[in-house]
Tab-separated table of C-alpha atoms in Angstrom:
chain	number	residue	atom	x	y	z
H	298	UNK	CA	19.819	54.675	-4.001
H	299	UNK	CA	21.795	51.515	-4.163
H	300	UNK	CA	20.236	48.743	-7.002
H	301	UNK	CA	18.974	45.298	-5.350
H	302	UNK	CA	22.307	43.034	-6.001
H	303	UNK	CA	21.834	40.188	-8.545
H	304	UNK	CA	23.590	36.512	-9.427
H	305	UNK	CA	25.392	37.081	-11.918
H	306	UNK	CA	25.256	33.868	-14.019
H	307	UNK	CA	28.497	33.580	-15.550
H	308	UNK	CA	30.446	33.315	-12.666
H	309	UNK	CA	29.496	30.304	-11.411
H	310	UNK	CA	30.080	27.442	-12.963
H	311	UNK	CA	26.870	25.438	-13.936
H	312	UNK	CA	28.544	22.409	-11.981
H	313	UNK	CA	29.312	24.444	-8.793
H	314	UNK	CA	25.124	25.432	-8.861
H	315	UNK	CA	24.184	21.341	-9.332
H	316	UNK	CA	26.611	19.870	-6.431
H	317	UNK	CA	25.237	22.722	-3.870
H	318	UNK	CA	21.605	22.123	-5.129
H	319	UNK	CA	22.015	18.331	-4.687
H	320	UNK	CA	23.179	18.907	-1.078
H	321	UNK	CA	20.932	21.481	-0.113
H	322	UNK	CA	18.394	18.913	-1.407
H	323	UNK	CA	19.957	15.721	0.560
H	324	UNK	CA	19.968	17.671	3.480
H	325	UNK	CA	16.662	18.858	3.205
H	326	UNK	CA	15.340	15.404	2.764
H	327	UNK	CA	17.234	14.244	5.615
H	328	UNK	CA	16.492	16.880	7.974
H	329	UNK	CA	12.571	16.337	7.106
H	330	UNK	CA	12.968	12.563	7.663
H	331	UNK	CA	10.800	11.628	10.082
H	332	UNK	CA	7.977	13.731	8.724
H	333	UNK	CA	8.616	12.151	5.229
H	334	UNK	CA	5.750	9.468	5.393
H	335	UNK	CA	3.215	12.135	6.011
H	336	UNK	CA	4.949	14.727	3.437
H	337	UNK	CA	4.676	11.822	0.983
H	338	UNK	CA	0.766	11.224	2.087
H	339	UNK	CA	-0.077	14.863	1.555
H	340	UNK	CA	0.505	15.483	-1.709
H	341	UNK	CA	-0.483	12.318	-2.555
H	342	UNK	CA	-3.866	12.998	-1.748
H	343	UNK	CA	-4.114	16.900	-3.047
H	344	UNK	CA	-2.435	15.196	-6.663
H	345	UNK	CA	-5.769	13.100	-6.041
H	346	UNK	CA	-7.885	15.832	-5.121
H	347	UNK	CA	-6.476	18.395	-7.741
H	348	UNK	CA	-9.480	18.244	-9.941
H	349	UNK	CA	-12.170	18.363	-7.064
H	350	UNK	CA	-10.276	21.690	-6.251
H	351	UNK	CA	-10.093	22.905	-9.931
H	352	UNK	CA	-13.739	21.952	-10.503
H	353	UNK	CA	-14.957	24.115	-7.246
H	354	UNK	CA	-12.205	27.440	-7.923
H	355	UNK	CA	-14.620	27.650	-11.069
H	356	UNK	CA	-17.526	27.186	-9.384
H	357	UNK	CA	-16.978	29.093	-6.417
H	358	UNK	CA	-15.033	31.547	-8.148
H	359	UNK	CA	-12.405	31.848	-4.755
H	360	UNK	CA	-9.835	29.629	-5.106
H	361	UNK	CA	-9.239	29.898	-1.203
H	362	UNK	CA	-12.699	28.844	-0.604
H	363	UNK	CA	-12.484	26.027	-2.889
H	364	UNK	CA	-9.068	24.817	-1.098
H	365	UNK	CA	-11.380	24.755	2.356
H	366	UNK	CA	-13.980	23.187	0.452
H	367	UNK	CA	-11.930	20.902	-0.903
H	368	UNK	CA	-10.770	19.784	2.101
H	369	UNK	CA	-13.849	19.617	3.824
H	370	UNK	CA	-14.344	16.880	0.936
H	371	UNK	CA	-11.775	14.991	1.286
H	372	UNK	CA	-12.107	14.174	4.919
H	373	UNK	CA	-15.979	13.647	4.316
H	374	UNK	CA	-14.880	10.530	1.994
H	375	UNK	CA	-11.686	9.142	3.283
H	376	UNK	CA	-10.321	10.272	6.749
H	377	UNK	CA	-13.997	9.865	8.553
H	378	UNK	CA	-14.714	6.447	6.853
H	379	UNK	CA	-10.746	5.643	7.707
H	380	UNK	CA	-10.919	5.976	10.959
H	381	UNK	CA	-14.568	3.989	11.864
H	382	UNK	CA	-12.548	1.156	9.676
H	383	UNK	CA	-9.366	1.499	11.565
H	384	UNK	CA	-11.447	1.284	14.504
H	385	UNK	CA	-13.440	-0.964	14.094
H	386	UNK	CA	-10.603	-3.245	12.578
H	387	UNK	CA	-9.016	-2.621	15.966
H	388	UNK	CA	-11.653	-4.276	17.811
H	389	UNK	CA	-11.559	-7.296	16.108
H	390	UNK	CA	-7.696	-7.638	16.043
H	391	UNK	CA	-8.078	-7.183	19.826
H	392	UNK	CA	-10.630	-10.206	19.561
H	393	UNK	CA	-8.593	-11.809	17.665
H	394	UNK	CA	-5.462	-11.664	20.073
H	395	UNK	CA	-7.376	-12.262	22.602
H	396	UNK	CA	-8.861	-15.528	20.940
H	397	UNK	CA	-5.490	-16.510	20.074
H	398	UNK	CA	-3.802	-16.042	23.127
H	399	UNK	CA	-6.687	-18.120	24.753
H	400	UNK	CA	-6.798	-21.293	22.643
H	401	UNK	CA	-10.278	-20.463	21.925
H	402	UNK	CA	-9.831	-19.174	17.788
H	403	UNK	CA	-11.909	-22.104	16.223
H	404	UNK	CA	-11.289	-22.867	12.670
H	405	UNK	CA	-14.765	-23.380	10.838
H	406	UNK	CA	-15.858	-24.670	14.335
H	407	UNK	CA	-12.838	-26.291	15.274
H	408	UNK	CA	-10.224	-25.673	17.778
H	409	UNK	CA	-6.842	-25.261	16.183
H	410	UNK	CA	-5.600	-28.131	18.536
H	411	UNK	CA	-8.699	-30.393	16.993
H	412	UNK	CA	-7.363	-29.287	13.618
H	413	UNK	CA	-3.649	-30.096	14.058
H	414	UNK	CA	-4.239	-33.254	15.330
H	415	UNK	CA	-6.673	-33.986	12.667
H	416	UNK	CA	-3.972	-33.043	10.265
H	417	UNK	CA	-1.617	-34.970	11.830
H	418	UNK	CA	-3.289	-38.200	11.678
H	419	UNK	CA	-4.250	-37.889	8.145
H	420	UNK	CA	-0.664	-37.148	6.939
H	421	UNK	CA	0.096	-40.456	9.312
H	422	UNK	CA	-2.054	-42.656	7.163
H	423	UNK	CA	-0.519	-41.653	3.929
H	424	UNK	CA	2.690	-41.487	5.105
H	425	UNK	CA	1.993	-45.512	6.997
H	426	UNK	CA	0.024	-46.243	3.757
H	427	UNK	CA	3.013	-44.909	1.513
H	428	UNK	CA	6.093	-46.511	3.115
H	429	UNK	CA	5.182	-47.954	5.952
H	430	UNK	CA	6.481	-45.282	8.732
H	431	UNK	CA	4.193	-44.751	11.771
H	432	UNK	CA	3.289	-41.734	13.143
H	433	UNK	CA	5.781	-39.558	11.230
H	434	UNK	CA	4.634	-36.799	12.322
H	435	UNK	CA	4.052	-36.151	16.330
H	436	UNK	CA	0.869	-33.999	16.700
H	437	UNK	CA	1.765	-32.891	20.568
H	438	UNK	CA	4.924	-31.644	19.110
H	439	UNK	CA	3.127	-29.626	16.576
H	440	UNK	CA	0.691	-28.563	18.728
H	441	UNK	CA	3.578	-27.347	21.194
H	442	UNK	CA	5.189	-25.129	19.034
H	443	UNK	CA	1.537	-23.515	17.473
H	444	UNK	CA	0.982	-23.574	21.172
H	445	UNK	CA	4.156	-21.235	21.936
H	446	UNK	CA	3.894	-19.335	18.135
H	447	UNK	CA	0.302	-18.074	18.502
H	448	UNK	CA	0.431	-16.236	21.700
H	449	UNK	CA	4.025	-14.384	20.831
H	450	UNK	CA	1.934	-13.459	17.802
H	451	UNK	CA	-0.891	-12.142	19.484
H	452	UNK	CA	1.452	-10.189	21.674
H	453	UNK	CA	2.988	-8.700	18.855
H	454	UNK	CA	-0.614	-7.859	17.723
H	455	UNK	CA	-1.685	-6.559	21.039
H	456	UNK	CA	1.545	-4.539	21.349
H	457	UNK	CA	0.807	-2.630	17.955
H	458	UNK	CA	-2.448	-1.711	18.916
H	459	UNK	CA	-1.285	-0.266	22.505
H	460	UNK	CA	1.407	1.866	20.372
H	461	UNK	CA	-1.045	2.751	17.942
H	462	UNK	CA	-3.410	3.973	21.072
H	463	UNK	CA	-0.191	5.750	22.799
H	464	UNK	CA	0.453	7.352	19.806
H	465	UNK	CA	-2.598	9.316	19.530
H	466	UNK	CA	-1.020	12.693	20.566
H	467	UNK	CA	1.459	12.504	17.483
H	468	UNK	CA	-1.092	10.821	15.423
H	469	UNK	CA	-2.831	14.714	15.796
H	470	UNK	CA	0.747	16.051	15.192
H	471	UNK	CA	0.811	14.586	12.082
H	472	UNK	CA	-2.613	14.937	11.065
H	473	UNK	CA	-2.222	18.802	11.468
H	474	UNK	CA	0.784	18.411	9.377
H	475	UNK	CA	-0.870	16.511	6.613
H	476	UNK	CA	-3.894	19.108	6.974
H	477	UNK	CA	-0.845	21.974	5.755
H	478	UNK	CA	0.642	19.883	3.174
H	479	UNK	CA	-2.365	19.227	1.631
H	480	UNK	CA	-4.048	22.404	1.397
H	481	UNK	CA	-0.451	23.643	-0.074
H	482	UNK	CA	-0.438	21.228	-2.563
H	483	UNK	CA	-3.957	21.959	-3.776
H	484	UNK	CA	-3.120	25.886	-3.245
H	485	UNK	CA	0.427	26.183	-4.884
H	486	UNK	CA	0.039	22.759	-6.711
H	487	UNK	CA	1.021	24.790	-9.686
H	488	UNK	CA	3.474	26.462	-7.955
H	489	UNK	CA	5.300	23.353	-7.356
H	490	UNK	CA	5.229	21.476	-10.699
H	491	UNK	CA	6.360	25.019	-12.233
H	492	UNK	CA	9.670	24.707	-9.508
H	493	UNK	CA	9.920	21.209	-10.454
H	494	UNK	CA	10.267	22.721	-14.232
H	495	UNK	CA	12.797	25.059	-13.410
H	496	UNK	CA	14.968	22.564	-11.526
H	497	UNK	CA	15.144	20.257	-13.694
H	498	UNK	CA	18.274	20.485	-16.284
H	499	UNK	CA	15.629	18.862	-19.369
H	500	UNK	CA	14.087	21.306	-22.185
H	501	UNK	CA	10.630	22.286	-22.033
H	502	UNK	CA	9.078	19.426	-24.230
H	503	UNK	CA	11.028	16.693	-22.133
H	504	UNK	CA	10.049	18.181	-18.993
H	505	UNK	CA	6.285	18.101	-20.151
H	506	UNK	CA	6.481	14.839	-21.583
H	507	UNK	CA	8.083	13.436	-18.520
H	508	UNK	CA	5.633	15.076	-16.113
H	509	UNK	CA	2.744	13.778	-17.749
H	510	UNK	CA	3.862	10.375	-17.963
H	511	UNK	CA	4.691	9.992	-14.272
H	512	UNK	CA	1.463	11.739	-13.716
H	513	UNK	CA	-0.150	9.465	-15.651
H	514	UNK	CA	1.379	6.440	-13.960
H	515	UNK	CA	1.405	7.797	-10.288
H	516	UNK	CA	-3.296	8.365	-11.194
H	517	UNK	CA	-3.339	5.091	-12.295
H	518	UNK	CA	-1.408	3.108	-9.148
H	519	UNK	CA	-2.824	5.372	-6.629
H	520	UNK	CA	-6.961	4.903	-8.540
H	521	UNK	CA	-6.621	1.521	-10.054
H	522	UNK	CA	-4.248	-0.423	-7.789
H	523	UNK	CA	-6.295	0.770	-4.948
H	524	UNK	CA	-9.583	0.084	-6.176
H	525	UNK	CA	-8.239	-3.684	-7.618
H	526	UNK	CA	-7.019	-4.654	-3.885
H	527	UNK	CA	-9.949	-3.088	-2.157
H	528	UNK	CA	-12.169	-5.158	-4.642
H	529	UNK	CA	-9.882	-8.114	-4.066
H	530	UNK	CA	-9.453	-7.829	0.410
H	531	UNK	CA	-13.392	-7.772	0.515
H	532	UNK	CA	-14.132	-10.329	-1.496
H	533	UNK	CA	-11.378	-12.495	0.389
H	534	UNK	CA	-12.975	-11.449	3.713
H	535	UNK	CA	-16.652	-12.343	2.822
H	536	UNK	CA	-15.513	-15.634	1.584
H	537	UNK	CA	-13.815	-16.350	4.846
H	538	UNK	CA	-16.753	-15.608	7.207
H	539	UNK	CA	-19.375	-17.750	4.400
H	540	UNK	CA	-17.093	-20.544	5.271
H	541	UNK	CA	-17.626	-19.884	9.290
H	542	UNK	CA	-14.330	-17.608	9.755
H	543	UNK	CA	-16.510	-14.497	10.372
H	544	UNK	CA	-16.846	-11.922	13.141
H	545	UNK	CA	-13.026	-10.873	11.621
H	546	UNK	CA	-14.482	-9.149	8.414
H	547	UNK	CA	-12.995	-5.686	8.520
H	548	UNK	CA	-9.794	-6.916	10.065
H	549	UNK	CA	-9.321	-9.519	7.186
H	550	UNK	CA	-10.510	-6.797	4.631
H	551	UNK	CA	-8.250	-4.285	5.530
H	552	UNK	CA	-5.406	-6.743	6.155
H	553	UNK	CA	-5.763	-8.775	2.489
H	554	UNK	CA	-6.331	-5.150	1.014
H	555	UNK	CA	-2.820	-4.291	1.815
H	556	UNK	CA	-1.605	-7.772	0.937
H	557	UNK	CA	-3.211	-7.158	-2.169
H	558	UNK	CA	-0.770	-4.466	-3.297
H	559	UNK	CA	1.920	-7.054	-4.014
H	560	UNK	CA	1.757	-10.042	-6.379
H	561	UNK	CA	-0.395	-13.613	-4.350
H	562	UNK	CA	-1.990	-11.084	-2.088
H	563	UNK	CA	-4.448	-12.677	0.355
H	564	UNK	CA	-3.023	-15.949	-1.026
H	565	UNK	CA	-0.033	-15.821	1.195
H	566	UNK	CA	-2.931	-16.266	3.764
H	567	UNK	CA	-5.659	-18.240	2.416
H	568	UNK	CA	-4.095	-20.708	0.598
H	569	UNK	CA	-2.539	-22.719	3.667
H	570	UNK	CA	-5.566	-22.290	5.013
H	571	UNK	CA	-7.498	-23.506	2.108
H	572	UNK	CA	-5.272	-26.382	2.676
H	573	UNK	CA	-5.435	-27.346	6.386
H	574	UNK	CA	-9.542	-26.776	5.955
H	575	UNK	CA	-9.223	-29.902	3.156
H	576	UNK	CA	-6.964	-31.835	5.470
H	577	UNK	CA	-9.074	-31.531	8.608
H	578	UNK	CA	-12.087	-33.026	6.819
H	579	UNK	CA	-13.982	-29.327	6.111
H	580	UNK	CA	-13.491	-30.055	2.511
H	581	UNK	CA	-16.072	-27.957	0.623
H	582	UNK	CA	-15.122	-24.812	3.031
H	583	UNK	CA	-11.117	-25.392	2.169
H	584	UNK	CA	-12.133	-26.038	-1.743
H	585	UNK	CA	-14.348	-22.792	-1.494
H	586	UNK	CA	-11.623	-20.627	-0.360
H	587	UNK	CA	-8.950	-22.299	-3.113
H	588	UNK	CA	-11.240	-21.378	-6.041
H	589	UNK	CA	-12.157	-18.182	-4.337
H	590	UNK	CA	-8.679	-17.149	-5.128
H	591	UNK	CA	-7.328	-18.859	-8.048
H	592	UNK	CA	-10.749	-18.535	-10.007
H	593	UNK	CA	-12.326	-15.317	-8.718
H	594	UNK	CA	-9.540	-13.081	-6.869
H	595	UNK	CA	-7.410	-13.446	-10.045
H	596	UNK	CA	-9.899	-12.170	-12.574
H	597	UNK	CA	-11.023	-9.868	-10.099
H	598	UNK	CA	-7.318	-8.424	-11.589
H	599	UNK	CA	-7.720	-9.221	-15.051
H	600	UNK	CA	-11.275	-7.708	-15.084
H	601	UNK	CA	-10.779	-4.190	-13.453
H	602	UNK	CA	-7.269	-3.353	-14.308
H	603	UNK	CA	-7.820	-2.896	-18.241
H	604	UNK	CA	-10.630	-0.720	-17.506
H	605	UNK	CA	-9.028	1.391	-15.155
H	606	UNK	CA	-5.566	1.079	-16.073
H	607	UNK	CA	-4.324	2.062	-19.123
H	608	UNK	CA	-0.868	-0.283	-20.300
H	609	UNK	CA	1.138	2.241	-20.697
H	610	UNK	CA	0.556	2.919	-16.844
H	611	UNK	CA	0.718	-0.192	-16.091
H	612	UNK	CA	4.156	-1.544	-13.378
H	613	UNK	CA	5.398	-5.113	-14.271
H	614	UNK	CA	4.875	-7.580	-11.434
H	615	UNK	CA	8.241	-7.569	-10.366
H	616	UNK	CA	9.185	-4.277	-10.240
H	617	UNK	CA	5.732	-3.697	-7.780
H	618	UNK	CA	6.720	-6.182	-5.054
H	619	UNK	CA	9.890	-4.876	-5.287
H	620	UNK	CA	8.819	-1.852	-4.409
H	621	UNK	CA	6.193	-3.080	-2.036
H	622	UNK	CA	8.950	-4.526	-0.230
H	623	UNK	CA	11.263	-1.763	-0.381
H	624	UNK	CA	9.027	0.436	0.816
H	625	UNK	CA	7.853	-1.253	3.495
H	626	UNK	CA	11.813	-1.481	4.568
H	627	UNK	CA	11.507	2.460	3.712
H	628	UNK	CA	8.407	3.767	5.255
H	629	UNK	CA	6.831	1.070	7.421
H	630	UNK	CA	3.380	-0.571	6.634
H	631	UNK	CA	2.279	2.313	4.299
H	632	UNK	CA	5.412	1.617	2.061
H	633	UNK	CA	3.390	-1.234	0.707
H	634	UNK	CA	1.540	1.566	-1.482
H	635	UNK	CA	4.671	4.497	-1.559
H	636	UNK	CA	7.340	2.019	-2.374
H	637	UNK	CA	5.665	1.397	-5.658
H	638	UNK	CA	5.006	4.596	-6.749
H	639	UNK	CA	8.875	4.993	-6.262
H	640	UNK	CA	9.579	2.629	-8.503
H	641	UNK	CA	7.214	4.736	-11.095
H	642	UNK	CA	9.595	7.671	-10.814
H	643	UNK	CA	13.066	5.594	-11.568
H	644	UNK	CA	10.852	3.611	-14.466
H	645	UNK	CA	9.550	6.907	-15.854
H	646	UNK	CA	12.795	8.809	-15.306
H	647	UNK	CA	14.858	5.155	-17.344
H	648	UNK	CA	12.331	5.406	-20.046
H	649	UNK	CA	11.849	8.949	-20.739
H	650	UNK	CA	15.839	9.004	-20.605
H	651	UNK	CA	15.864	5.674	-23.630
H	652	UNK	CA	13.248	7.748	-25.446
H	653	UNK	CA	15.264	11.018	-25.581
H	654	UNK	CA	18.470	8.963	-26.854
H	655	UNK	CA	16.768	6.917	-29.148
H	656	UNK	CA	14.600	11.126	-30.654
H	657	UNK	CA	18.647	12.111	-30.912
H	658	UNK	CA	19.799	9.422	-32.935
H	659	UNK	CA	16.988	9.916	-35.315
H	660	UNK	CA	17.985	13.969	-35.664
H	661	UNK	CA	20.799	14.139	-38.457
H	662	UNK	CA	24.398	14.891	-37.634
């Protein structure tokens, strides 16, 4: 009886093994492109659920029951409440197109028309006041090209939301996929970090320092950064409908939530406004939703993120909208939250690389 054939090690030169592995990789990554997003997603949320699974495997004593259990979980507390949000968010962007494309979206009570020329004659004064110039500034012009710019926006709007509703048959494609991917993760999650080991060209102790670090990083922008811009969309969107912007609340929420992932967040938003509510007259509104942001928004930051974040977790400002925007370039609208936690692995992978030179030049020659 013939013995089972074996690599023999030696023959191969170690460089020969890394170029083919890299390839196989590339291509692997490549041919699993357009599932990527949802790859990504999935074990994303079974690194999440990980502990739920390891608390129930002991509990249960079954670690195949736990993985159904665990999943049962999981889309108890985030798909169902996702999708009555995405729905219902739906319905009010379809308002809100609708409004839009109308004329009818009032600002605090006020047409946006009303408001532009408002705006316009005030900036007249100070500009006729100033150096003498009158009427600068041409309202009707203004108005014509909000006129033309709102409804092209609200088609854009209303075009996403038909796609998103046409898409339904591959949104249950991919939510069968994610359903696999997760389970695996939380099944072989072990598995997979123990490949990850054996792939990787580091020693043991670099591989486990490096692992936990990214870990550490990835728990802390996935937990914190979502729980800091949840905090911070919400609070934006209640402001908004105190002032007399309501009926929009989960659109805004969900909208500044995402905005909220990258540095000015809802600010990109509500500080114009802020601004044109001041200028039309509606100043305690407009100097409501200024302070809102720079005063509570901020802190809102400041507050939560030390208690949830530990430093050494923590992605500099620059390198996050960087990411944000990367991602989004990357992966669509949910590369706002993958692009970042990108950037974790090539700032983990720099610094763990700058640790392990500067542990070698401390070892004697």
């Amino acid at each position: 009886m013939s013995k089972p054939s074996t690599i023999n090690s030696t023959s191969t030169p170690n460089y020969v093994w890394a170029i083919t592995l890299i390839t196989i990789l590339l291509l692997g990554l490549n041919f699993v492109r357009p599932f990527l997003s949802v790859i990504i997603l999935g074990l994303l949320m079974a690194f999440i659920f990980y502990p739920v699974h390891k608390y129930l495997t002991k509990k249960l004593r079954s670690s195949g029951r736990s993985v159904v259990a665990t999943t049962i979980f999981s889309i108890i507390v985030m798909i169902i409440p996702l999708i009555l949000i995405v729905g219902i968010t739906a319905a009010q962007a379809v308002k809100l197109s609708h409004q839009l494309t109308g004329g009818t979206f009032n600002l605090n009570n006020q047409s946006i028309t009303g408001a532009i020329t408002d705006i316009s004659n005030n900036i007249n004064q100070k500009i006729e006041s100033a150096v003498g110039v009158k009427d600068a500034i041409s309202s009707e012009g203004v108005k014509g090209f909000v006129s033309d710019l709102l409804p092209k926006l609200a088609n854009e709007l209303g075009n996403a939301l038909v796609n998103i509703a046409s898409g339904i048959p591959g949104l249950v494609t991919m939510f069968i996929l994610y359903l696999f991917i997760f389970t695996a993760g939380l099944s072989k999650g072990s598995k997979l970090v123990q490949i990850a080991k054996d792939l990787s060209p580091f020693d043991k102790k670099t591989n486990k320092l490096y692992l936990e670090k990214m870990g550490a990083m990835a728990k802390a922008m996935l937990k914190g950064q979502f729980v800091i811009a949840a905090a911070q969309g919400f609070e934006t969107a209640l402001v908004l409908s105190l002032v007399g912007i309501s009926g929009y609340f989960w659109f805004f929420g969900v909208l500044f939530t995402f905005m909220s992932f990258i540095p000015l967040g809802a600010g990109i938003i509500t500080i114009p406004l802020g601004i044109i509510l001041i200028l039309t007259g509606n100043i305690t509104e407009g100097s409501l939703i200024l302070l809102n942001h720079f005063l509570i928004v901020t802190n809102i930051d400041n507050v939560i993120r030390p208690k949830i974040v530990p430093k050494n977790a923590q992605l500099p400002a620059a390198l996050t909208i960087l990411g944000a925007f990367a991602g989004v370039a990357a992966f669509g609208f949910v590369g706002v939250i993958y692009g970042p936690m990108i950037m974790i692995v090539i700032t983990t992978t720099v610094e763990s690389y700058i640790e392990y030179k500067k542990q070698n030049a401390k070892q004697p020659a």
